Short mmCIF file of C-alpha atoms in Angstrom, two decimals:
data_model
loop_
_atom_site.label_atom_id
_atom_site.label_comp_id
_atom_site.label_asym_id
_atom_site.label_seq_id
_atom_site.Cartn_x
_atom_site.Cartn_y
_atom_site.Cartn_z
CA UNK A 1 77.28 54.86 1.58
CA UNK A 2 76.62 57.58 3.79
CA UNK A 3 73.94 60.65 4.31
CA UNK A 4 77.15 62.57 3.40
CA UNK A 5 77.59 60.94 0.44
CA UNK A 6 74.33 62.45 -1.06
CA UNK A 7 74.57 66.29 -0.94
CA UNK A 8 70.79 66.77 -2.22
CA UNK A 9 69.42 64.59 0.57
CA UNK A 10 68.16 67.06 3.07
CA UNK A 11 67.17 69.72 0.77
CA UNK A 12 64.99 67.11 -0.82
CA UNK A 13 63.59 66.35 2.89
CA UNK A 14 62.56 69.79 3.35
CA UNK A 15 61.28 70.00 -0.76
CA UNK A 16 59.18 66.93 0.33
CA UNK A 17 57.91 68.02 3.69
CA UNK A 18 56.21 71.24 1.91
CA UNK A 19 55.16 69.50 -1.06
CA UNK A 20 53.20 67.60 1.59
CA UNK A 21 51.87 70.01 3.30
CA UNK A 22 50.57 71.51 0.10
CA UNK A 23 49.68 68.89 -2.20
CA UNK A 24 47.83 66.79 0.31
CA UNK A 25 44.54 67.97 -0.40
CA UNK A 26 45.35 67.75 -4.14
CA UNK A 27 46.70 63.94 -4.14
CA UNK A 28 43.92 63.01 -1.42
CA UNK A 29 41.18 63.86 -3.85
CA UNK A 30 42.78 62.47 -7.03
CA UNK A 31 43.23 59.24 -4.99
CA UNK A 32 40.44 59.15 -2.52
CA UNK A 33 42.24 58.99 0.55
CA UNK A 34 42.22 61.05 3.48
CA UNK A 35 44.92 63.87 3.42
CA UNK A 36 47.19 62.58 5.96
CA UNK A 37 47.40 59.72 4.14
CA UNK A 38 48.32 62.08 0.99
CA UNK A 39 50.49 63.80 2.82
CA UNK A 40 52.25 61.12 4.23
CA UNK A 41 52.81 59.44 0.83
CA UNK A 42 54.41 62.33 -0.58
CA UNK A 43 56.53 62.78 2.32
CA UNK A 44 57.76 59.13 1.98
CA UNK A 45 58.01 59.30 -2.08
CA UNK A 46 60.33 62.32 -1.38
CA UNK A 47 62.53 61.01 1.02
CA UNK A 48 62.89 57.63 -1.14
CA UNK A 49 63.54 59.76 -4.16
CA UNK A 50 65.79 62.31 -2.34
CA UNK A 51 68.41 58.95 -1.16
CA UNK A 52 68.18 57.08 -4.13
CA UNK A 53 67.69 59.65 -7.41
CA UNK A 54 69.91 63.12 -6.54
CA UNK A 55 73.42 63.15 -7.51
CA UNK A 56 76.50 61.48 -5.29
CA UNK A 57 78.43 63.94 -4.13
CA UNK A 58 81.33 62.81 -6.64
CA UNK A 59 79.01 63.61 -9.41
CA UNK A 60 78.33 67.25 -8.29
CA UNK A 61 82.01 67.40 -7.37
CA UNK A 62 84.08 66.10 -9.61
CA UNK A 63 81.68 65.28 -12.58
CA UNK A 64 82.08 61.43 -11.89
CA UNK A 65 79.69 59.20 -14.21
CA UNK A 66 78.05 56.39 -13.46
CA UNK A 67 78.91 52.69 -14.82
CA UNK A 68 76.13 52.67 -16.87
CA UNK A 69 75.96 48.76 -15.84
CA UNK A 70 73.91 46.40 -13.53
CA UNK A 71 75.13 44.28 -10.95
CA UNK A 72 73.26 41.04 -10.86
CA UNK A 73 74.96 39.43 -8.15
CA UNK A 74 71.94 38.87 -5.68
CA UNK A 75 68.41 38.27 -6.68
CA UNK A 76 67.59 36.50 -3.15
CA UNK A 77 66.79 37.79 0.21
CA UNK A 78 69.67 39.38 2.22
CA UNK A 79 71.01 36.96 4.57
CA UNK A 80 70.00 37.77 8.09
CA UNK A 81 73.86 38.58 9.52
CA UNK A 82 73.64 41.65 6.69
CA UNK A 83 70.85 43.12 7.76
CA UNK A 84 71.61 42.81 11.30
CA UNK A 85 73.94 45.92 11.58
CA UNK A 86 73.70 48.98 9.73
CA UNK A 87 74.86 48.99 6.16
CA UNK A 88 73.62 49.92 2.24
CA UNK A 89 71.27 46.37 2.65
CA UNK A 90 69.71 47.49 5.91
CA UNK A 91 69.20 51.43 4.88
CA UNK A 92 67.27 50.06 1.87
CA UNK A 93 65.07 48.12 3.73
CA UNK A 94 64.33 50.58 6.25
CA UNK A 95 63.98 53.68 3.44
CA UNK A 96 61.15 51.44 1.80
CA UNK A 97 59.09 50.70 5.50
CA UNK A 98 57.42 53.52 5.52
CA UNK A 99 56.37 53.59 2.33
CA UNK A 100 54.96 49.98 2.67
CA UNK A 101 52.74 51.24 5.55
CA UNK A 102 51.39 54.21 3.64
CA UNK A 103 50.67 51.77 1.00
CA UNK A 104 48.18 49.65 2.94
CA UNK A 105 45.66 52.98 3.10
CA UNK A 106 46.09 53.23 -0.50
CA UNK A 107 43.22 52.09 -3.07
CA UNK A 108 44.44 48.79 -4.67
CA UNK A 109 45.45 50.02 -7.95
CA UNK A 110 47.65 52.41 -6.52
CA UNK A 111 49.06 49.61 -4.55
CA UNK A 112 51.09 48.04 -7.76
CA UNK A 113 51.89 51.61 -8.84
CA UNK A 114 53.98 51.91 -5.99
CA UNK A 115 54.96 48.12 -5.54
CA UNK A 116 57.05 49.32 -9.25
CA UNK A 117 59.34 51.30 -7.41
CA UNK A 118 61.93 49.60 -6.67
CA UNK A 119 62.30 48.52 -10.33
CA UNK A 120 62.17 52.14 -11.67
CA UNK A 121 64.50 53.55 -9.71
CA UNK A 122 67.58 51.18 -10.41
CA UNK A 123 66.10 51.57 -13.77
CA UNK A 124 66.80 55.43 -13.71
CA UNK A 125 69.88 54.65 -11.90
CA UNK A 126 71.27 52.17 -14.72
CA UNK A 127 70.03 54.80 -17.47
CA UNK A 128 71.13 58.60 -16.00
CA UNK A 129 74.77 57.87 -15.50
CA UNK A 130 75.21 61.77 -14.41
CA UNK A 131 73.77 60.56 -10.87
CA UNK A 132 76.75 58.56 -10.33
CA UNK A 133 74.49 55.77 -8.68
CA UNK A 134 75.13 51.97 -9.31
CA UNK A 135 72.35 49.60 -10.53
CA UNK A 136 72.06 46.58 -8.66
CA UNK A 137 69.58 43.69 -8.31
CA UNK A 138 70.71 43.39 -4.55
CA UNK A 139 68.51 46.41 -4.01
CA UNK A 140 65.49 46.19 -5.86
CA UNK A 141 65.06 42.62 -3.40
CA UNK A 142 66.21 44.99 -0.40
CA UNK A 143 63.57 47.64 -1.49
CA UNK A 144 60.91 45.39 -2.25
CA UNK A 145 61.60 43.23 0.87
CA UNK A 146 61.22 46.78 3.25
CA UNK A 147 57.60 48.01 0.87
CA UNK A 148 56.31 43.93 1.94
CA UNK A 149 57.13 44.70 5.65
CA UNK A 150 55.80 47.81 5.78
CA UNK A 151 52.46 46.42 3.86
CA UNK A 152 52.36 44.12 6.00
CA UNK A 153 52.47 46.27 9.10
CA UNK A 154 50.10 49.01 7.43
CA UNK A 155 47.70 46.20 6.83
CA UNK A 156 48.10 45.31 10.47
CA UNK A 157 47.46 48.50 11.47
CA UNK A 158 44.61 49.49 9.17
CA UNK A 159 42.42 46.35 10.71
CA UNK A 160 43.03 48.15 14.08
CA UNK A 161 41.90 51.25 13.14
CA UNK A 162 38.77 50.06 11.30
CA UNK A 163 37.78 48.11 14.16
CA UNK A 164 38.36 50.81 16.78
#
């Protein structure tokens, strides 16, 4: 799938960069967390959202519905020679990173909030067949597997900055 593909993608960029700038202060208090880290986690909830939950552009087109089924194919990791070039597998993965790092600022019981993604959105994908999205296993493990690395880096990176 391509950027192309989803017609709402970009307007939900720029939706998501001003809801950051102006909810930051709002979402930093209610989770006690500085604002960039607010603002950064609504940016990154928006962009996730804006790929994976707007319409397909055959849906908006042509009125195309989706399945309304789940492909259970893969429940493991991707094998390396997938996510090794560009592709749906490797775009998850990446679209989840920077989520994962903002998650490592986050208090810990925000941390499983968000570490429920992955699940709700093929959820809302399986259920809201108007999107024209496909449900599939593959990408919960592919969205999961890019929140873990970019915990994992955020953690990294959160040491650093305490101890500087």
């Amino acid at each position: 799938m391509t950027i192309a593909n989803v017609p709402w993608f970009w307007p939900g960029i720029l939706v998501s960069a001003v809801a950051a700038l102006h909810l930051a202060g709002l979402v930093s208090r209610a989770f006690g967390v500085r604002p960039a880290v607010a603002g950064a986690l609504i940016f990154t909830l928006g962009v996730i959202l804006s790929a994976t939950l707007t319409p397909l552009r055959d849906a908006v087109e042509f009125g195309l519905l989706g399945t309304g089924t789940c492909d259970l194919s893969r429940f493991g990791l991707a094998p390396l020679s997938e996510i090794s070039h560009v592709n749906d597998t490797s775009l998850n993965i990446l679209l989840f990173i920077p989520l994962g790092i903002v998650t490592a600022f986050l208090p810990p019981g925000k941390m499983v909030v968000v570490g429920l993604l992955p699940l709700a959105i093929e959820a809302i994908q399986l259920f809201a067949p108007a999107l024209a999205r496909g449900c599939q296993s593959a990408d919960v493990v592919d969205n999961a597997t890019g929140l873990v690395l970019g915990l994992c880096c955020g953690l990294v990176g959160r040491r650093f900055h305490r101890s500087a």
